[in-house]
Amino acid sequence: MRTVSKTSYDAVVVGAGPNGLAAAIRLAQENLSVLVVEANDTIGGGARSAELTLPGFLHDVCSSVHPLAIGSPFFRRLPLEQFGLNWIQPEIPLAHPLDGNRAAALYRSLERTSKELGADEGAYERLMSPLVSHWENLAAEFLQPMLHLPRHPVQFGRFGLPGLRSATGLARSWFSDEPGRALFAGLAAHSFLPLERIPSAAFGLVLGMTAHAVGWPIPQGGSQQISNALASYLKFLSGEIITGWRIANIEELPKARVVLLDLTPRQLLRLLGDKLPSGYRRRLENFGYGPGVFKMDFALDGPIPWAAEECRRAGTVHVCGTLDEVARSEQDACNGEHTEKPFVLLSQPSAFDPTRAPQGKHSIWAYCHVPNGSTFDMAPRVEAQIERFAPGFRDLILARNAENCADLERKNANLIGGSINGGANDLWHLLARPILRSAPYRMPIPGYYICSSSTPPGGGVHGMCGFYAAETAIKDAFKR
Ligand SMILES: Cc1cc2nc3c(=O)[nH]c(=O)nc-3n(C[C@H](O)[C@H](O)[C@H](O)COP(=O)(O)OP(=O)(O)OC[C@H]3O[C@@H](n4cnc5c(N)ncnc54)[C@H](O)[C@@H]3O)c2cc1C
């Protein structure tokens, strides 16, 4: 066993991703002794930053844009600003370029967004307005296990009717013009679902709603700063973190009353397989992960020369073109194909945060969806898509970093086959994450809990999986 300060703890958490750290904080808030054990030499899991291209160019290793972190009901209650976290709100949260030097833009202002959608002004306003005005209640409903009685049934119902549709169905019936349709398709494509499938529209609605309600901010200094602030606060609460310790055998852990695992089902089977009842084991074996991603980072000699001016002022740019093109790209990735014209999610943090690149230079983060486990080199296709909407982009590239699914999984064992959300996002996996229960965090071995994004509410940097897992453990072991 490594050197730790105690022979036994109230709680040990395996994995220092946002959910592991959130779980540890919630436990430490109850004055429990907590140890977090992390395999990598740096904390943060999916919320880390590093110089991946050239010295002085700071890139986000995984997550980059954080509506779910700033809107997280748990993180919002923590004094993270006092522990070094500063949010930066880009002038425009999201732009979506189209051919012909134009772009749809999602502004913080619902009114302005609607207005600039021209023919679809009224439609956008009618779709989003009821959601944005109740976003706090709605966020609380989504960011918890799906199997619950809604506390705000009317507002939830208003969301549920359009949300339970396919993104293509909703976009085509609701919007008459391409900018509105393409903008919504890009939002919904974060689901990793074919856009013809339900509930892809729900992802579009939630992400659109957050852009207006809380923005799509970036942390000053990169997503590592979210993890660092969480870790500093945990230490302030007397929690301990040890890095560089990959748990290969559950017996390695120091004694603890509860063990919370920021891991996905595949890893849980490896660590605990022989201890699990066969029915539960089978369900974990059948857990699906969905498509993976191909990730790229660029060091640029200047800002991306977007043809559409709105893209230059946006933190995030969805690069693909029309609704049909986005739908095709997502359909291909889900069908096991490497699409010719990928939907590229791109963040340009150095345009708003000077700490990310040397003066006058820029650091860019981008990824596209690919079949799970892919080792195919999508770099030329990603670059061609950016060049299509920003002629001259390629000439600015000083250095690039490209990572396929296997590379990503090597860096973070939770990214199974390059899947970034801890599991698939289809209706079944949203309900049964990883199994169908109202408290899916509790494992069928006393004292063991899952706290990763393979539990509700799923992927993203919000810490709510960790929060609910910790609440379950506290109720079971410390409040009887
Ligand atoms: C390329 C990419 C882009 C993304 N973009 C965004 C974004 O812009 N916004 C957003 O909100 N989310 C984004 N995400 C998703 C987000 O990063 C994850 O949903 C989130 O990090 C999940 O948190 P977690 O704590 O469940 O798991 P993770 O963050 O994956 O943390 C798990 C931790 O457990 C550790 N671990 C694994 N096995 C062991 C072991 N055996 N022993 C000890 N430690 C172990 C890992 O090293 C890791 O640190 C992105 C992810 C990726 C990969």
XYZ file of C-alpha atoms and ligand atoms in Angstrom:
533
model
C 0.000 0.000 0.000
C 1.208 3.578 -0.721
C 1.915 6.021 2.077
C -1.326 7.530 3.294
C -1.890 9.412 6.538
C -4.322 6.959 8.148
C -4.734 3.205 8.388
C -8.446 3.536 7.779
C -10.826 6.175 6.378
C -14.525 6.797 6.500
C -14.492 6.942 2.708
C -12.102 6.171 -0.125
C -12.837 7.475 -3.635
C -11.100 5.887 -6.642
C -10.608 8.429 -9.448
C -10.122 12.200 -9.223
C -12.377 13.191 -12.120
C -15.030 15.889 -11.501
C -17.420 13.262 -10.124
C -14.830 11.653 -7.856
C -13.855 15.059 -6.479
C -17.507 16.100 -6.069
C -18.260 12.876 -4.154
C -15.222 13.404 -1.926
C -16.240 17.004 -1.164
C -19.802 16.021 -0.279
C -18.475 13.339 2.114
C -15.888 15.695 3.622
C -18.638 18.280 4.200
C -20.072 15.747 6.683
C -16.746 15.795 8.587
C -15.881 12.322 7.322
C -12.260 11.362 6.659
C -11.832 11.012 2.894
C -9.019 9.781 0.655
C -9.071 10.145 -3.149
C -6.809 7.826 -5.147
C -5.984 8.840 -8.753
C -4.191 6.718 -11.370
C -2.684 9.631 -13.311
C -0.001 11.979 -12.052
C -2.425 14.884 -12.426
C -5.901 15.202 -10.957
C -8.970 16.076 -12.968
C -9.726 13.143 -15.310
C -11.862 14.744 -18.022
C -11.170 18.273 -16.729
C -7.428 18.809 -17.237
C -5.183 21.109 -19.272
C -1.663 20.699 -20.635
C 0.750 21.999 -23.272
C -0.177 19.438 -25.909
C 1.371 21.172 -28.924
C 4.092 23.747 -28.214
C 5.441 25.422 -25.048
C 3.164 28.273 -23.984
C 0.082 26.837 -25.728
C -2.281 25.539 -23.029
C -4.860 23.043 -24.310
C -7.747 21.304 -22.590
C -7.034 17.580 -22.538
C -10.745 16.670 -22.520
C -13.529 19.113 -21.556
C -13.281 22.729 -22.650
C -16.693 24.443 -22.487
C -18.680 24.350 -19.259
C -22.380 25.258 -19.170
C -22.985 22.188 -17.005
C -20.299 23.144 -14.476
C -21.427 26.750 -14.034
C -25.063 25.567 -13.915
C -24.456 22.541 -11.672
C -26.739 22.662 -8.622
C -23.877 21.201 -6.500
C -20.913 23.198 -7.839
C -22.959 26.401 -7.526
C -23.123 25.826 -3.777
C -19.329 25.496 -3.425
C -16.983 28.465 -2.910
C -14.924 27.558 -5.992
C -14.149 31.180 -6.915
C -12.445 31.553 -3.521
C -10.317 28.542 -4.466
C -9.101 29.982 -7.765
C -11.849 29.337 -10.335
C -12.658 32.288 -12.608
C -15.225 31.943 -15.352
C -14.860 33.756 -18.663
C -17.976 34.242 -20.795
C -17.130 34.583 -24.508
C -19.110 37.334 -26.198
C -21.107 34.775 -28.222
C -21.499 31.303 -26.671
C -21.892 29.479 -29.993
C -21.701 30.156 -33.720
C -22.612 27.744 -36.503
C -21.166 28.726 -39.910
C -22.944 27.948 -43.164
C -21.656 28.163 -46.727
C -21.837 31.656 -48.225
C -19.931 33.443 -45.436
C -22.898 33.432 -43.051
C -23.504 31.882 -39.650
C -26.263 31.245 -37.139
C -25.346 32.557 -33.692
C -26.542 31.651 -30.223
C -26.192 34.766 -28.068
C -26.714 34.983 -24.314
C -29.769 37.064 -25.205
C -32.734 34.963 -26.299
C -34.256 38.002 -27.982
C -31.189 38.733 -30.097
C -30.761 35.086 -31.061
C -34.388 34.872 -32.160
C -34.194 38.147 -34.072
C -31.121 37.101 -36.050
C -32.805 33.863 -37.078
C -35.003 35.959 -39.379
C -37.916 33.830 -40.590
C -37.649 31.654 -37.490
C -37.606 34.499 -34.963
C -41.007 33.617 -33.484
C -40.441 29.865 -33.618
C -37.157 30.048 -31.704
C -38.622 32.390 -29.122
C -41.668 30.105 -28.577
C -39.493 27.000 -28.272
C -36.868 28.346 -25.899
C -38.580 31.016 -23.854
C -40.569 28.704 -21.501
C -37.438 26.650 -20.871
C -35.088 29.555 -20.267
C -37.438 31.228 -17.806
C -37.580 28.029 -15.694
C -34.066 26.777 -16.329
C -33.118 26.432 -12.654
C -36.025 24.088 -11.920
C -35.477 22.212 -15.167
C -31.728 21.826 -14.575
C -32.482 20.331 -11.161
C -34.884 17.848 -12.836
C -32.372 16.726 -15.497
C -29.330 16.635 -13.302
C -30.591 13.732 -11.190
C -31.674 10.122 -11.780
C -34.313 9.954 -14.536
C -36.483 7.681 -12.401
C -38.039 10.241 -10.076
C -41.281 12.106 -9.583
C -40.766 15.583 -11.068
C -40.995 18.410 -8.522
C -42.027 20.771 -11.314
C -44.362 18.593 -13.429
C -45.814 21.431 -15.543
C -42.436 22.833 -16.536
C -41.042 19.321 -16.996
C -44.002 18.460 -19.234
C -43.432 21.575 -21.344
C -39.896 20.401 -21.903
C -40.823 16.741 -22.314
C -43.184 17.161 -25.275
C -40.612 18.584 -27.693
C -37.719 16.879 -25.851
C -39.027 13.398 -26.502
C -38.733 13.916 -30.246
C -35.916 13.353 -32.669
C -33.771 16.410 -33.390
C -34.432 16.212 -37.139
C -38.194 15.870 -36.545
C -38.275 18.857 -34.225
C -35.952 21.051 -36.319
C -37.801 20.395 -39.591
C -41.260 20.949 -38.159
C -40.370 23.904 -35.949
C -37.995 25.906 -38.155
C -38.521 26.902 -41.778
C -35.024 28.134 -42.617
C -31.546 26.595 -42.590
C -29.860 28.730 -39.881
C -32.400 27.703 -37.206
C -32.389 24.073 -38.319
C -28.604 23.795 -38.487
C -28.128 25.560 -35.147
C -30.507 23.152 -33.432
C -28.935 20.123 -35.146
C -25.495 21.116 -33.856
C -26.786 21.444 -30.296
C -28.523 18.068 -30.492
C -25.438 16.388 -31.966
C -23.799 16.604 -28.524
C -26.024 13.598 -27.753
C -23.867 11.202 -29.836
C -27.198 9.845 -31.136
C -28.387 9.664 -34.729
C -30.412 12.864 -34.998
C -33.356 10.856 -36.345
C -33.561 9.041 -33.007
C -35.341 10.090 -29.801
C -34.480 11.740 -27.441
C -31.815 13.632 -29.430
C -34.001 16.768 -29.385
C -33.758 16.860 -25.572
C -29.993 17.437 -25.761
C -30.524 20.328 -28.183
C -33.068 21.926 -25.897
C -30.985 21.559 -22.720
C -27.802 22.908 -24.304
C -29.652 25.776 -25.996
C -31.371 26.643 -22.738
C -28.072 26.720 -20.807
C -26.477 29.061 -23.363
C -29.133 31.674 -22.583
C -29.458 30.966 -18.872
C -25.841 30.566 -17.710
C -23.710 30.892 -20.857
C -21.112 28.497 -22.228
C -18.140 29.707 -20.194
C -14.514 28.643 -20.120
C -12.379 28.661 -16.974
C -9.498 31.124 -16.991
C -6.368 29.001 -17.356
C -8.186 25.959 -18.724
C -10.460 23.236 -17.408
C -7.687 22.085 -15.062
C -8.661 25.100 -12.953
C -12.051 23.526 -12.200
C -10.306 20.410 -10.886
C -7.709 22.433 -9.003
C -10.410 24.517 -7.295
C -12.354 21.370 -6.345
C -9.176 19.737 -5.010
C -8.165 22.844 -3.035
C -11.604 23.021 -1.452
C -11.473 19.302 -0.641
C -8.097 19.778 1.060
C -9.526 22.759 2.960
C -12.162 20.304 4.262
C -9.260 18.010 5.324
C -9.669 15.562 2.424
C -6.559 13.836 1.051
C -5.624 13.128 -2.574
C -2.928 10.758 -3.732
C -1.965 10.667 -7.437
C -0.022 8.145 -9.527
C -1.783 5.162 -7.934
C -3.714 3.003 -10.406
C -5.918 0.575 -8.527
C -5.561 -2.827 -10.177
C -6.934 -4.840 -7.280
C -9.597 -3.630 -4.867
C -7.653 -5.166 -1.941
C -4.941 -2.500 -2.463
C -7.182 0.180 -0.976
C -6.836 1.245 2.653
C -9.698 0.176 4.920
C -12.824 2.316 4.577
C -16.474 2.194 5.584
C -17.486 3.172 2.069
C -15.685 3.009 -1.283
C -16.875 5.203 -4.160
C -15.669 4.330 -7.639
C -15.357 7.047 -10.289
C -15.104 4.261 -12.877
C -17.238 2.828 -15.689
C -18.841 -0.651 -15.808
C -16.024 -2.266 -17.840
C -13.494 -1.295 -15.142
C -15.850 -2.256 -12.301
C -16.074 -5.746 -13.789
C -12.284 -5.989 -13.789
C -11.948 -4.782 -10.199
C -14.971 -6.442 -8.579
C -16.260 -8.952 -11.125
C -15.924 -12.102 -9.008
C -17.607 -10.421 -6.033
C -20.703 -9.295 -7.966
C -23.960 -11.303 -8.179
C -24.269 -12.839 -11.661
C -27.405 -10.842 -12.641
C -25.753 -7.523 -11.841
C -22.542 -8.619 -13.541
C -24.467 -9.477 -16.714
C -26.097 -6.066 -16.761
C -22.717 -4.365 -16.456
C -21.360 -6.590 -19.240
C -24.231 -5.459 -21.482
C -23.743 -1.752 -20.743
C -23.227 0.182 -24.017
C -20.731 3.007 -24.518
C -21.817 4.680 -27.786
C -19.465 6.270 -30.343
C -16.003 7.595 -29.521
C -14.222 10.806 -30.460
C -11.204 11.876 -32.498
C -9.603 14.850 -30.720
C -7.342 17.562 -32.165
C -5.429 20.518 -30.708
C -3.829 23.218 -32.809
C -1.205 25.860 -32.077
C -1.942 28.692 -34.511
C 0.029 31.699 -35.657
C -3.096 33.883 -35.445
C -6.860 33.721 -34.927
C -8.890 31.413 -37.176
C -9.835 33.470 -40.258
C -13.535 32.595 -40.162
C -15.443 33.860 -43.187
C -18.498 34.635 -41.054
C -17.756 37.423 -38.595
C -19.904 35.934 -35.767
C -17.572 32.940 -35.575
C -14.646 35.189 -34.662
C -16.530 36.395 -31.569
C -17.777 32.963 -30.453
C -16.242 30.710 -27.792
C -17.529 27.553 -29.460
C -18.050 26.948 -33.171
C -20.001 23.999 -34.605
C -18.354 23.233 -37.926
C -20.313 21.135 -40.421
C -22.913 23.113 -42.355
C -26.574 22.247 -42.823
C -28.937 20.137 -40.729
C -28.666 17.336 -43.312
C -24.874 17.428 -43.167
C -24.806 17.299 -39.354
C -27.348 14.449 -39.376
C -25.301 12.509 -41.928
C -22.115 12.883 -39.890
C -23.782 11.598 -36.705
C -25.573 8.764 -38.516
C -22.239 7.599 -39.987
C -20.427 7.562 -36.617
C -23.292 5.571 -35.074
C -23.268 3.144 -38.023
C -19.562 2.407 -37.547
C -18.418 4.558 -40.476
C -15.838 7.333 -40.709
C -17.778 10.176 -42.196
C -16.316 12.264 -45.017
C -17.508 15.604 -43.614
C -17.453 15.322 -39.813
C -19.395 17.532 -37.421
C -16.512 19.289 -35.619
C -17.002 20.824 -32.170
C -14.395 23.549 -31.870
C -13.435 25.822 -28.981
C -11.149 28.861 -29.348
C -10.366 29.773 -25.725
C -7.308 31.916 -26.432
C -9.576 34.462 -28.152
C -10.977 35.255 -24.666
C -8.278 34.045 -22.259
C -4.749 35.374 -22.866
C -3.264 32.734 -20.526
C -3.857 30.035 -23.144
C -1.291 31.041 -25.793
C 1.651 33.396 -26.387
C 0.620 36.903 -27.433
C -0.852 37.003 -30.938
C -0.948 33.184 -31.172
C -3.901 30.882 -30.541
C -4.672 27.481 -29.048
C -7.598 25.579 -30.547
C -9.437 22.486 -29.285
C -11.625 20.350 -31.545
C -13.118 16.905 -31.827
C -15.494 14.894 -33.973
C -17.481 11.725 -33.400
C -16.179 8.398 -34.700
C -17.116 4.740 -34.224
C -16.228 3.410 -30.759
C -12.630 2.140 -30.612
C -11.645 3.788 -33.929
C -7.945 4.271 -34.711
C -8.651 5.941 -38.081
C -6.858 9.258 -38.714
C -9.604 11.881 -39.085
C -7.124 14.821 -38.980
C -7.277 15.687 -42.717
C -11.109 15.637 -42.641
C -11.313 17.767 -39.490
C -8.922 20.304 -40.999
C -10.804 20.323 -44.318
C -14.042 21.146 -42.517
C -12.462 24.101 -40.676
C -10.742 25.308 -43.861
C -14.122 25.199 -45.656
C -15.522 27.893 -43.366
C -12.203 29.650 -42.649
C -10.064 29.765 -45.795
C -6.402 30.182 -44.827
C -6.756 28.205 -41.565
C -4.242 25.524 -42.606
C -1.554 28.158 -43.328
C -1.674 29.264 -39.683
C -0.969 25.849 -38.150
C 2.308 25.873 -36.188
C 1.750 22.466 -34.581
C -1.031 19.921 -34.135
C -1.849 17.135 -31.707
C -4.223 14.372 -32.819
C -5.611 11.610 -30.627
C -7.742 8.662 -31.694
C -9.975 6.626 -29.376
C -7.162 4.330 -28.282
C -4.886 7.298 -27.458
C -7.642 8.869 -25.365
C -8.302 5.678 -23.417
C -4.576 5.343 -22.688
C -4.654 8.815 -21.077
C -7.838 8.175 -19.065
C -8.988 4.610 -18.468
C -12.629 5.804 -18.207
C -12.726 6.740 -21.907
C -13.688 3.237 -23.038
C -13.214 3.042 -26.811
C -13.029 6.852 -26.835
C -16.535 7.248 -25.361
C -16.463 10.549 -23.467
C -19.715 10.380 -21.500
C -19.259 7.192 -19.494
C -21.861 5.413 -21.623
C -24.361 5.706 -24.452
C -27.044 8.397 -24.378
C -29.974 6.485 -25.855
C -33.211 6.412 -23.878
C -32.420 3.042 -22.281
C -28.969 4.091 -21.082
C -30.313 7.386 -19.768
C -32.834 5.445 -17.674
C -30.689 2.424 -16.800
C -27.333 3.970 -15.971
C -25.760 1.521 -15.362
C -28.866 -0.372 -14.225
C -32.554 0.474 -13.875
C -32.953 1.628 -10.254
C -33.933 4.810 -8.476
C -30.569 4.712 -6.619
C -28.275 3.189 -9.252
C -25.177 4.402 -7.369
C -25.428 1.602 -4.779
C -23.658 -1.584 -5.833
C -24.823 -4.994 -4.637
C -21.771 -5.280 -2.347
C -22.289 -3.474 0.988
C -20.265 -0.269 1.186
C -19.503 0.028 -2.560
C -20.872 2.795 -4.807
C -20.392 3.970 -8.401
C -19.968 7.726 -8.731
C -18.833 8.222 -12.353
C -20.693 9.561 -15.389
C -21.853 5.965 -15.982
C -24.518 6.863 -13.404
C -27.237 9.550 -13.690
C -27.291 12.237 -14.866
C -24.456 11.088 -17.169
C -21.645 12.841 -19.035
C -20.328 16.361 -18.603
C -18.439 18.276 -15.965
C -21.146 18.916 -13.354
C -20.241 16.606 -10.468
C -23.862 15.582 -9.950
C -23.139 11.833 -10.303
C -20.580 12.171 -7.519
C -22.935 14.268 -5.431
C -25.823 11.756 -5.612
C -23.515 8.776 -5.044
C -22.124 10.464 -1.921
C -25.632 11.308 -0.690
C -26.586 7.632 -1.055
C -23.466 6.496 0.819
C -24.012 9.046 3.591
C -27.605 7.898 4.026
C -26.632 4.212 4.068
C -23.525 4.248 6.220
C -23.446 7.378 8.330
C -27.008 8.446 9.092
C -28.830 5.328 10.236
C -12.379 15.022 -25.654
C -13.428 15.307 -24.596
C -14.146 16.495 -24.646
C -15.105 16.786 -23.668
N -15.713 18.004 -23.687
C -16.532 18.354 -22.652
C -16.964 19.690 -22.529
O -16.566 20.564 -23.304
N -17.799 19.986 -21.479
C -18.195 19.044 -20.560
O -18.957 19.367 -19.630
N -17.743 17.771 -20.648
C -16.922 17.404 -21.658
N -16.398 16.134 -21.717
C -16.926 15.104 -20.808
C -16.332 15.183 -19.398
O -14.933 15.316 -19.455
C -16.702 13.906 -18.615
O -18.089 13.659 -18.737
C -16.358 14.045 -17.145
O -14.980 14.274 -16.983
C -16.743 12.771 -16.405
O -16.281 12.875 -15.084
P -15.990 11.578 -14.202
O -15.489 12.059 -12.907
O -17.190 10.697 -14.231
O -14.856 10.759 -14.987
P -13.406 11.219 -15.453
O -13.327 12.672 -15.575
O -13.093 10.402 -16.651
O -12.449 10.791 -14.239
C -12.166 9.450 -13.941
C -10.845 9.423 -13.198
O -10.618 8.105 -12.698
C -9.242 7.791 -12.871
N -9.096 6.337 -12.883
C -9.545 5.474 -13.828
N -9.210 4.216 -13.493
C -8.547 4.287 -12.302
C -7.949 3.317 -11.451
N -7.969 2.001 -11.751
N -7.334 3.720 -10.314
C -7.316 5.045 -9.982
N -7.868 6.008 -10.758
C -8.475 5.635 -11.899
C -8.916 8.412 -14.220
O -7.522 8.561 -14.394
C -9.669 9.745 -14.115
O -8.871 10.733 -13.528
C -15.392 15.831 -22.654
C -14.654 14.645 -22.590
C -13.668 14.385 -23.544
C -12.838 13.125 -23.438
